CSV table of N, CA and C in Angstrom, one decimal:
chain,number,residue,atom,x,y,z
I,1,MET,N,-137.9,-104.3,40.1
I,1,MET,CA,-138.5,-105.5,38.5
I,1,MET,C,-139.2,-106.5,39.4
I,2,LYS,N,-138.4,-107.8,40.7
I,2,LYS,CA,-139.4,-109.0,41.2
I,2,LYS,C,-140.4,-108.2,42.2
I,3,LYS,N,-140.6,-107.1,42.1
I,3,LYS,CA,-142.0,-106.8,43.1
I,3,LYS,C,-142.7,-106.7,42.2
I,4,TYR,N,-142.7,-106.2,40.6
I,4,TYR,CA,-143.7,-105.6,39.6
I,4,TYR,C,-144.1,-107.2,38.5
I,5,VAL,N,-143.3,-108.0,39.0
I,5,VAL,CA,-143.7,-109.1,38.1
I,5,VAL,C,-144.3,-109.9,39.7
I,6,PHE,N,-144.3,-110.2,40.6
I,6,PHE,CA,-145.4,-110.3,41.6
I,6,PHE,C,-146.5,-109.8,41.6
I,7,LEU,N,-146.2,-108.5,41.8
I,7,LEU,CA,-147.7,-108.3,41.2
I,7,LEU,C,-149.3,-107.9,39.9
I,8,ILE,N,-148.0,-108.3,38.9
I,8,ILE,CA,-148.5,-109.2,37.9
I,8,ILE,C,-149.3,-110.5,37.9
I,9,PHE,N,-148.2,-111.0,38.6
I,9,PHE,CA,-148.6,-112.9,39.0
I,9,PHE,C,-150.1,-112.8,39.9
I,10,ALA,N,-150.3,-111.8,40.6
I,10,ALA,CA,-151.1,-111.5,41.3
I,10,ALA,C,-152.2,-111.4,41.0
I,11,PHE,N,-152.1,-110.5,39.9
I,11,PHE,CA,-153.1,-110.5,39.2
I,11,PHE,C,-154.1,-111.1,38.7
I,12,LEU,N,-153.0,-112.3,38.0
I,12,LEU,CA,-153.1,-112.9,36.8
I,12,LEU,C,-154.3,-114.0,37.4
I,13,ILE,N,-152.9,-114.2,38.7
I,13,ILE,CA,-154.0,-115.4,40.0
I,13,ILE,C,-155.8,-114.3,40.5
I,14,SER,N,-155.3,-113.7,40.5
I,14,SER,CA,-157.0,-112.9,40.9
I,14,SER,C,-157.9,-113.3,39.9
I,15,ALA,N,-157.8,-113.2,39.0
I,15,ALA,CA,-158.9,-113.2,37.6
I,15,ALA,C,-159.5,-114.8,37.3
I,16,GLN,N,-158.9,-115.8,38.3
I,16,GLN,CA,-159.6,-117.4,38.4
I,16,GLN,C,-160.5,-117.0,37.9
I,17,ALA,N,-161.5,-116.4,38.0
I,17,ALA,CA,-162.9,-116.3,38.0
I,17,ALA,C,-162.8,-116.2,36.6
I,18,PHE,N,-162.3,-115.8,35.8
I,18,PHE,CA,-162.3,-116.2,33.9
I,18,PHE,C,-160.9,-117.0,33.5
I,19,ALA,N,-160.6,-117.3,33.9
I,19,ALA,CA,-159.7,-118.2,33.5
I,19,ALA,C,-159.9,-119.6,32.6
I,20,LEU,N,-161.1,-120.2,33.6
I,20,LEU,CA,-161.2,-121.6,32.5
I,20,LEU,C,-162.1,-120.5,31.5
I,21,ASP,N,-163.2,-119.9,31.5
I,21,ASP,CA,-163.0,-119.6,30.3
I,21,ASP,C,-162.6,-118.7,29.4
I,22,LEU,N,-161.4,-118.0,29.7
I,22,LEU,CA,-160.6,-117.6,28.8
I,22,LEU,C,-159.3,-118.2,27.8
I,23,GLN,N,-159.1,-119.6,29.3
I,23,GLN,CA,-158.1,-120.8,28.8
I,23,GLN,C,-159.0,-121.5,27.5
I,24,ASN,N,-160.1,-122.0,27.9
I,24,ASN,CA,-161.1,-122.1,26.9
I,24,ASN,C,-161.2,-121.9,25.5
I,25,ALA,N,-161.3,-120.2,25.5
I,25,ALA,CA,-161.4,-119.3,24.3
I,25,ALA,C,-160.1,-119.4,23.7
I,26,LYS,N,-158.8,-119.5,24.6
I,26,LYS,CA,-157.6,-119.5,24.3
I,26,LYS,C,-156.9,-120.3,23.3
I,27,ASN,N,-157.6,-121.3,23.5
I,27,ASN,CA,-157.2,-122.8,23.5
I,27,ASN,C,-158.0,-122.9,22.1
I,28,GLN,N,-159.3,-122.6,22.0
I,28,GLN,CA,-160.0,-123.2,20.2
I,28,GLN,C,-159.4,-121.6,19.2
I,29,GLY,N,-158.7,-120.7,19.7
I,29,GLY,CA,-158.0,-119.6,18.8
I,29,GLY,C,-158.7,-119.1,18.6
I,30,LEU,N,-159.7,-118.2,19.9
I,30,LEU,CA,-160.4,-117.5,19.9
I,30,LEU,C,-159.9,-116.0,20.4
I,31,VAL,N,-159.2,-115.9,20.8
I,31,VAL,CA,-158.9,-115.2,21.8
I,31,VAL,C,-157.2,-115.1,21.7
I,32,GLY,N,-156.8,-114.1,21.9
I,32,GLY,CA,-155.3,-114.1,22.0
I,32,GLY,C,-154.4,-112.9,23.2
I,33,GLU,N,-153.4,-113.4,23.7
I,33,GLU,CA,-153.4,-111.9,24.3
I,33,GLU,C,-152.0,-110.7,23.3
I,34,THR,N,-152.6,-109.6,23.2
I,34,THR,CA,-152.0,-108.5,22.8
I,34,THR,C,-150.7,-107.7,23.3
I,35,ASN,N,-150.1,-106.9,22.4
I,35,ASN,CA,-148.8,-106.7,22.7
I,35,ASN,C,-149.2,-105.5,23.9
I,36,SER,N,-150.4,-104.4,23.7
I,36,SER,CA,-150.0,-104.2,25.6
I,36,SER,C,-151.2,-104.3,26.7
I,37,GLY,N,-150.6,-106.1,26.7
I,37,GLY,CA,-151.5,-106.2,28.1
I,37,GLY,C,-153.0,-106.7,28.3
I,38,PHE,N,-153.2,-106.7,26.9
I,38,PHE,CA,-155.1,-106.9,27.1
I,38,PHE,C,-155.0,-108.6,25.9
I,39,ILE,N,-156.9,-108.7,26.3
I,39,ILE,CA,-156.7,-109.7,25.3
I,39,ILE,C,-157.2,-109.1,24.0
I,40,ALA,N,-157.4,-109.9,22.9
I,40,ALA,CA,-158.7,-109.5,21.8
I,40,ALA,C,-159.2,-111.1,20.9
I,41,PRO,N,-160.2,-110.9,20.6
I,41,PRO,CA,-160.5,-111.9,19.5
I,41,PRO,C,-159.9,-111.8,18.5
I,42,LEU,N,-159.3,-113.5,18.1
I,42,LEU,CA,-159.1,-113.4,17.1
I,42,LEU,C,-159.2,-113.1,15.5
I,43,ALA,N,-160.5,-113.6,15.2
I,43,ALA,CA,-161.6,-113.0,14.9
I,43,ALA,C,-161.7,-112.0,13.9
I,44,SER,N,-162.1,-111.9,13.0
I,44,SER,CA,-162.8,-109.9,11.9
I,44,SER,C,-164.4,-110.6,12.6
I,45,SER,N,-165.1,-111.8,13.4
I,45,SER,CA,-166.4,-111.0,13.4
I,45,SER,C,-166.4,-112.5,14.7
I,46,PRO,N,-166.1,-111.8,16.3
I,46,PRO,CA,-165.8,-112.7,16.9
I,46,PRO,C,-167.1,-112.7,17.4
I,47,SER,N,-167.7,-113.9,18.2
I,47,SER,CA,-169.0,-114.1,18.4
I,47,SER,C,-169.4,-113.0,19.8
I,48,SER,N,-171.1,-112.3,20.4
I,48,SER,CA,-171.0,-112.0,21.0
I,48,SER,C,-170.3,-112.5,22.5
I,49,GLU,N,-169.8,-113.6,22.3
I,49,GLU,CA,-170.3,-114.7,23.8
I,49,GLU,C,-168.6,-114.4,24.2
I,50,VAL,N,-167.7,-114.3,23.2
I,50,VAL,CA,-166.3,-114.3,23.5
I,50,VAL,C,-166.4,-112.0,22.1
I,51,ARG,N,-166.9,-111.3,22.6
I,51,ARG,CA,-166.5,-110.5,22.7
I,51,ARG,C,-166.9,-109.6,24.3
I,52,LYS,N,-168.3,-110.8,24.7
I,52,LYS,CA,-168.2,-110.3,26.4
I,52,LYS,C,-167.7,-110.4,27.3
I,53,LEU,N,-166.7,-112.0,26.7
I,53,LEU,CA,-165.5,-112.4,27.6
I,53,LEU,C,-164.2,-111.1,27.6
I,54,VAL,N,-164.1,-111.3,26.2
I,54,VAL,CA,-162.7,-110.2,26.1
I,54,VAL,C,-163.3,-108.5,26.6
I,55,ALA,N,-164.6,-108.3,26.7
I,55,ALA,CA,-164.9,-106.9,27.3
I,55,ALA,C,-164.4,-106.8,28.9
I,56,ASP,N,-165.4,-108.7,29.0
I,56,ASP,CA,-165.3,-108.5,31.2
I,56,ASP,C,-163.4,-108.9,31.4
I,57,VAL,N,-162.9,-109.5,30.2
I,57,VAL,CA,-161.4,-109.9,31.2
I,57,VAL,C,-160.8,-108.0,30.7
I,58,ASN,N,-160.6,-107.7,29.9
I,58,ASN,CA,-159.5,-106.4,29.8
I,58,ASN,C,-160.7,-105.2,31.1
I,59,THR,N,-161.6,-105.0,30.8
I,59,THR,CA,-161.9,-104.7,32.0
I,59,THR,C,-161.2,-104.9,33.2
I,60,GLN,N,-160.9,-105.7,33.7
I,60,GLN,CA,-160.8,-106.3,35.0
I,60,GLN,C,-159.5,-105.9,34.6
I,61,ARG,N,-158.9,-106.5,33.7
I,61,ARG,CA,-157.7,-106.2,33.3
I,61,ARG,C,-157.2,-104.6,33.4
I,62,GLU,N,-157.6,-103.7,33.2
I,62,GLU,CA,-157.5,-102.1,33.1
I,62,GLU,C,-157.8,-102.4,34.4
I,63,ALA,N,-158.5,-102.2,35.3
I,63,ALA,CA,-159.1,-101.8,36.4
I,63,ALA,C,-157.6,-102.3,37.5
I,64,SER,N,-157.0,-104.1,37.1
I,64,SER,CA,-155.8,-103.7,37.9
I,64,SER,C,-154.9,-103.0,37.7
I,65,TYR,N,-154.4,-103.0,35.9
I,65,TYR,CA,-153.3,-101.8,35.9
I,65,TYR,C,-153.4,-100.9,36.4
I,66,LYS,N,-154.9,-99.7,36.5
I,66,LYS,CA,-154.8,-98.8,36.7
I,66,LYS,C,-154.6,-98.7,38.6
I,67,ARG,N,-154.7,-99.6,39.1
I,67,ARG,CA,-154.2,-99.7,41.2
I,67,ARG,C,-152.9,-99.7,40.5
I,68,ILE,N,-151.9,-101.1,39.8
I,68,ILE,CA,-151.0,-101.0,40.6
I,68,ILE,C,-150.1,-99.5,39.6
I,69,SER,N,-150.8,-99.2,38.7
I,69,SER,CA,-150.5,-97.7,38.2
I,69,SER,C,-150.1,-97.0,39.3
I,70,VAL,N,-151.1,-96.3,40.3
I,70,VAL,CA,-150.7,-95.7,41.1
I,70,VAL,C,-150.0,-95.7,42.4
I,71,SER,N,-150.3,-97.0,42.6
I,71,SER,CA,-149.2,-97.7,43.8
I,71,SER,C,-147.6,-97.5,43.9
I,72,HIS,N,-147.6,-97.3,41.8
I,72,HIS,CA,-146.2,-97.8,42.4
I,72,HIS,C,-145.6,-97.1,40.9
I,73,GLY,N,-146.0,-95.6,40.8
I,73,GLY,CA,-145.6,-94.5,39.8
I,73,GLY,C,-145.2,-95.3,38.7
I,74,LEU,N,-146.5,-95.5,38.2
I,74,LEU,CA,-145.8,-96.3,36.5
I,74,LEU,C,-147.4,-95.4,35.6
I,75,SER,N,-147.2,-96.0,34.6
I,75,SER,CA,-148.5,-95.9,33.6
I,75,SER,C,-148.9,-97.1,33.5
I,76,VAL,N,-150.2,-96.8,33.4
I,76,VAL,CA,-151.3,-98.0,33.0
I,76,VAL,C,-150.6,-98.8,31.7
I,77,ALA,N,-149.6,-98.1,30.5
I,77,ALA,CA,-149.5,-99.2,29.7
I,77,ALA,C,-147.9,-99.0,30.1
I,78,GLU,N,-147.3,-98.6,30.7
I,78,GLU,CA,-146.2,-99.7,31.5
I,78,GLU,C,-146.0,-101.0,32.4
I,79,VAL,N,-147.3,-100.7,33.1
I,79,VAL,CA,-148.0,-102.1,33.7
I,79,VAL,C,-148.3,-103.1,32.9
I,80,GLY,N,-149.5,-102.6,31.2
I,80,GLY,CA,-149.2,-103.3,30.1
I,80,GLY,C,-148.4,-104.6,29.4
I,81,HIS,N,-147.5,-103.2,29.4
I,81,HIS,CA,-146.7,-104.5,29.0
I,81,HIS,C,-146.0,-105.2,29.8
I,82,LEU,N,-145.3,-105.0,31.4
I,82,LEU,CA,-144.7,-106.1,32.3
I,82,LEU,C,-146.0,-106.9,32.3
I,83,ALA,N,-146.9,-107.0,32.2
I,83,ALA,CA,-148.5,-107.9,32.5
I,83,ALA,C,-148.3,-109.1,31.0
I,84,TYR,N,-147.8,-108.2,29.8
I,84,TYR,CA,-147.8,-109.0,28.1
I,84,TYR,C,-146.5,-109.3,28.8
I,85,LYS,N,-145.7,-109.1,29.1
I,85,LYS,CA,-143.8,-110.3,29.5
I,85,LYS,C,-144.6,-111.2,29.8
I,86,LYS,N,-145.2,-110.9,31.0
I,86,LYS,CA,-145.6,-112.3,32.1
I,86,LYS,C,-146.5,-113.1,31.9
I,87,ALA,N,-147.4,-112.4,30.4
I,87,ALA,CA,-148.6,-113.3,30.0
I,87,ALA,C,-148.0,-114.2,28.8
I,88,ILE,N,-146.5,-113.3,28.5
I,88,ILE,CA,-146.2,-114.1,27.2
I,88,ILE,C,-145.6,-115.6,27.6
I,89,GLN,N,-144.6,-115.2,28.8
I,89,GLN,CA,-144.2,-116.7,29.7
I,89,GLN,C,-145.2,-117.5,29.9
I,90,LYS,N,-146.9,-117.4,29.7
I,90,LYS,CA,-147.7,-118.4,30.6
I,90,LYS,C,-148.4,-118.7,29.4
I,91,THR,N,-148.0,-118.2,28.0
I,91,THR,CA,-148.8,-118.7,27.4
I,91,THR,C,-148.6,-120.2,26.7
I,92,ARG,N,-149.8,-120.8,27.0
I,92,ARG,CA,-149.2,-122.0,26.4
I,92,ARG,C,-148.9,-122.7,24.6
I,93,SER,N,-148.6,-123.7,24.2
I,93,SER,CA,-147.9,-124.5,23.4
I,93,SER,C,-149.5,-123.8,22.1
I,94,GLY,N,-149.5,-123.1,21.2
I,94,GLY,CA,-151.3,-123.6,20.6
I,94,GLY,C,-152.0,-122.4,20.7
I,95,ASN,N,-151.1,-121.1,21.2
I,95,ASN,CA,-152.6,-120.1,22.0
I,95,ASN,C,-151.5,-119.5,21.6
I,96,TYR,N,-152.1,-117.9,21.0
I,96,TYR,CA,-151.6,-116.8,20.1
I,96,TYR,C,-151.1,-115.8,21.0
I,97,TYR,N,-150.3,-115.0,20.2
I,97,TYR,CA,-150.6,-113.2,21.0
I,97,TYR,C,-149.9,-112.4,20.3
I,98,GLN,N,-149.4,-111.8,20.4
I,98,GLN,CA,-149.0,-110.4,19.5
I,98,GLN,C,-147.2,-110.7,19.8
I,99,ASN,N,-146.7,-110.3,18.5
I,99,ASN,CA,-145.4,-110.3,18.9
I,99,ASN,C,-145.2,-108.2,19.1
I,100,ALA,N,-144.2,-107.9,18.8
I,100,ALA,CA,-144.0,-106.6,19.1
I,100,ALA,C,-144.5,-105.7,18.4
I,101,SER,N,-144.6,-106.4,17.5
I,101,SER,CA,-145.2,-105.4,16.1
I,101,SER,C,-146.8,-105.4,15.5
I,102,GLY,N,-147.3,-106.2,16.0
I,102,GLY,CA,-148.9,-106.5,16.5
I,102,GLY,C,-149.2,-108.0,15.4
I,103,LYS,N,-148.4,-108.4,14.8
I,103,LYS,CA,-148.8,-109.4,14.3
I,103,LYS,C,-148.8,-111.1,15.6
I,104,TRP,N,-149.7,-111.8,15.1
I,104,TRP,CA,-150.5,-112.5,15.4
I,104,TRP,C,-149.3,-114.0,15.3
I,105,VAL,N,-148.8,-114.3,16.7
I,105,VAL,CA,-148.1,-115.5,16.6
I,105,VAL,C,-148.2,-116.4,17.2
I,106,LYS,N,-148.4,-118.2,16.7
I,106,LYS,CA,-148.7,-118.8,17.7
I,106,LYS,C,-147.2,-119.8,18.0
I,107,LYS,N,-147.7,-119.8,19.8
I,107,LYS,CA,-146.7,-119.9,20.3
I,107,LYS,C,-146.4,-121.7,20.1
């Protein structure tokens, strides 16, 4: 399990190109961490900038999850779930995430 957590941590660090923009969007309540390991806009009609950020981050995450899943014999969904658990730990107070049932929760 430690190996998987390390891989998820390494993935999150490799996403630093998006970190400032992503964290800004989280801090503003524009996006949150989903229970599948991806991000989603919180508004029903997000701006094009938010939609682009979500698409870019999720594309990068999906590619990373696929690489990790192949190299460790896990499904992409399993890797996403591990990433979700790690993301919840790292979610800052005041930011949003989905609980297991899919409801948005403010930490």
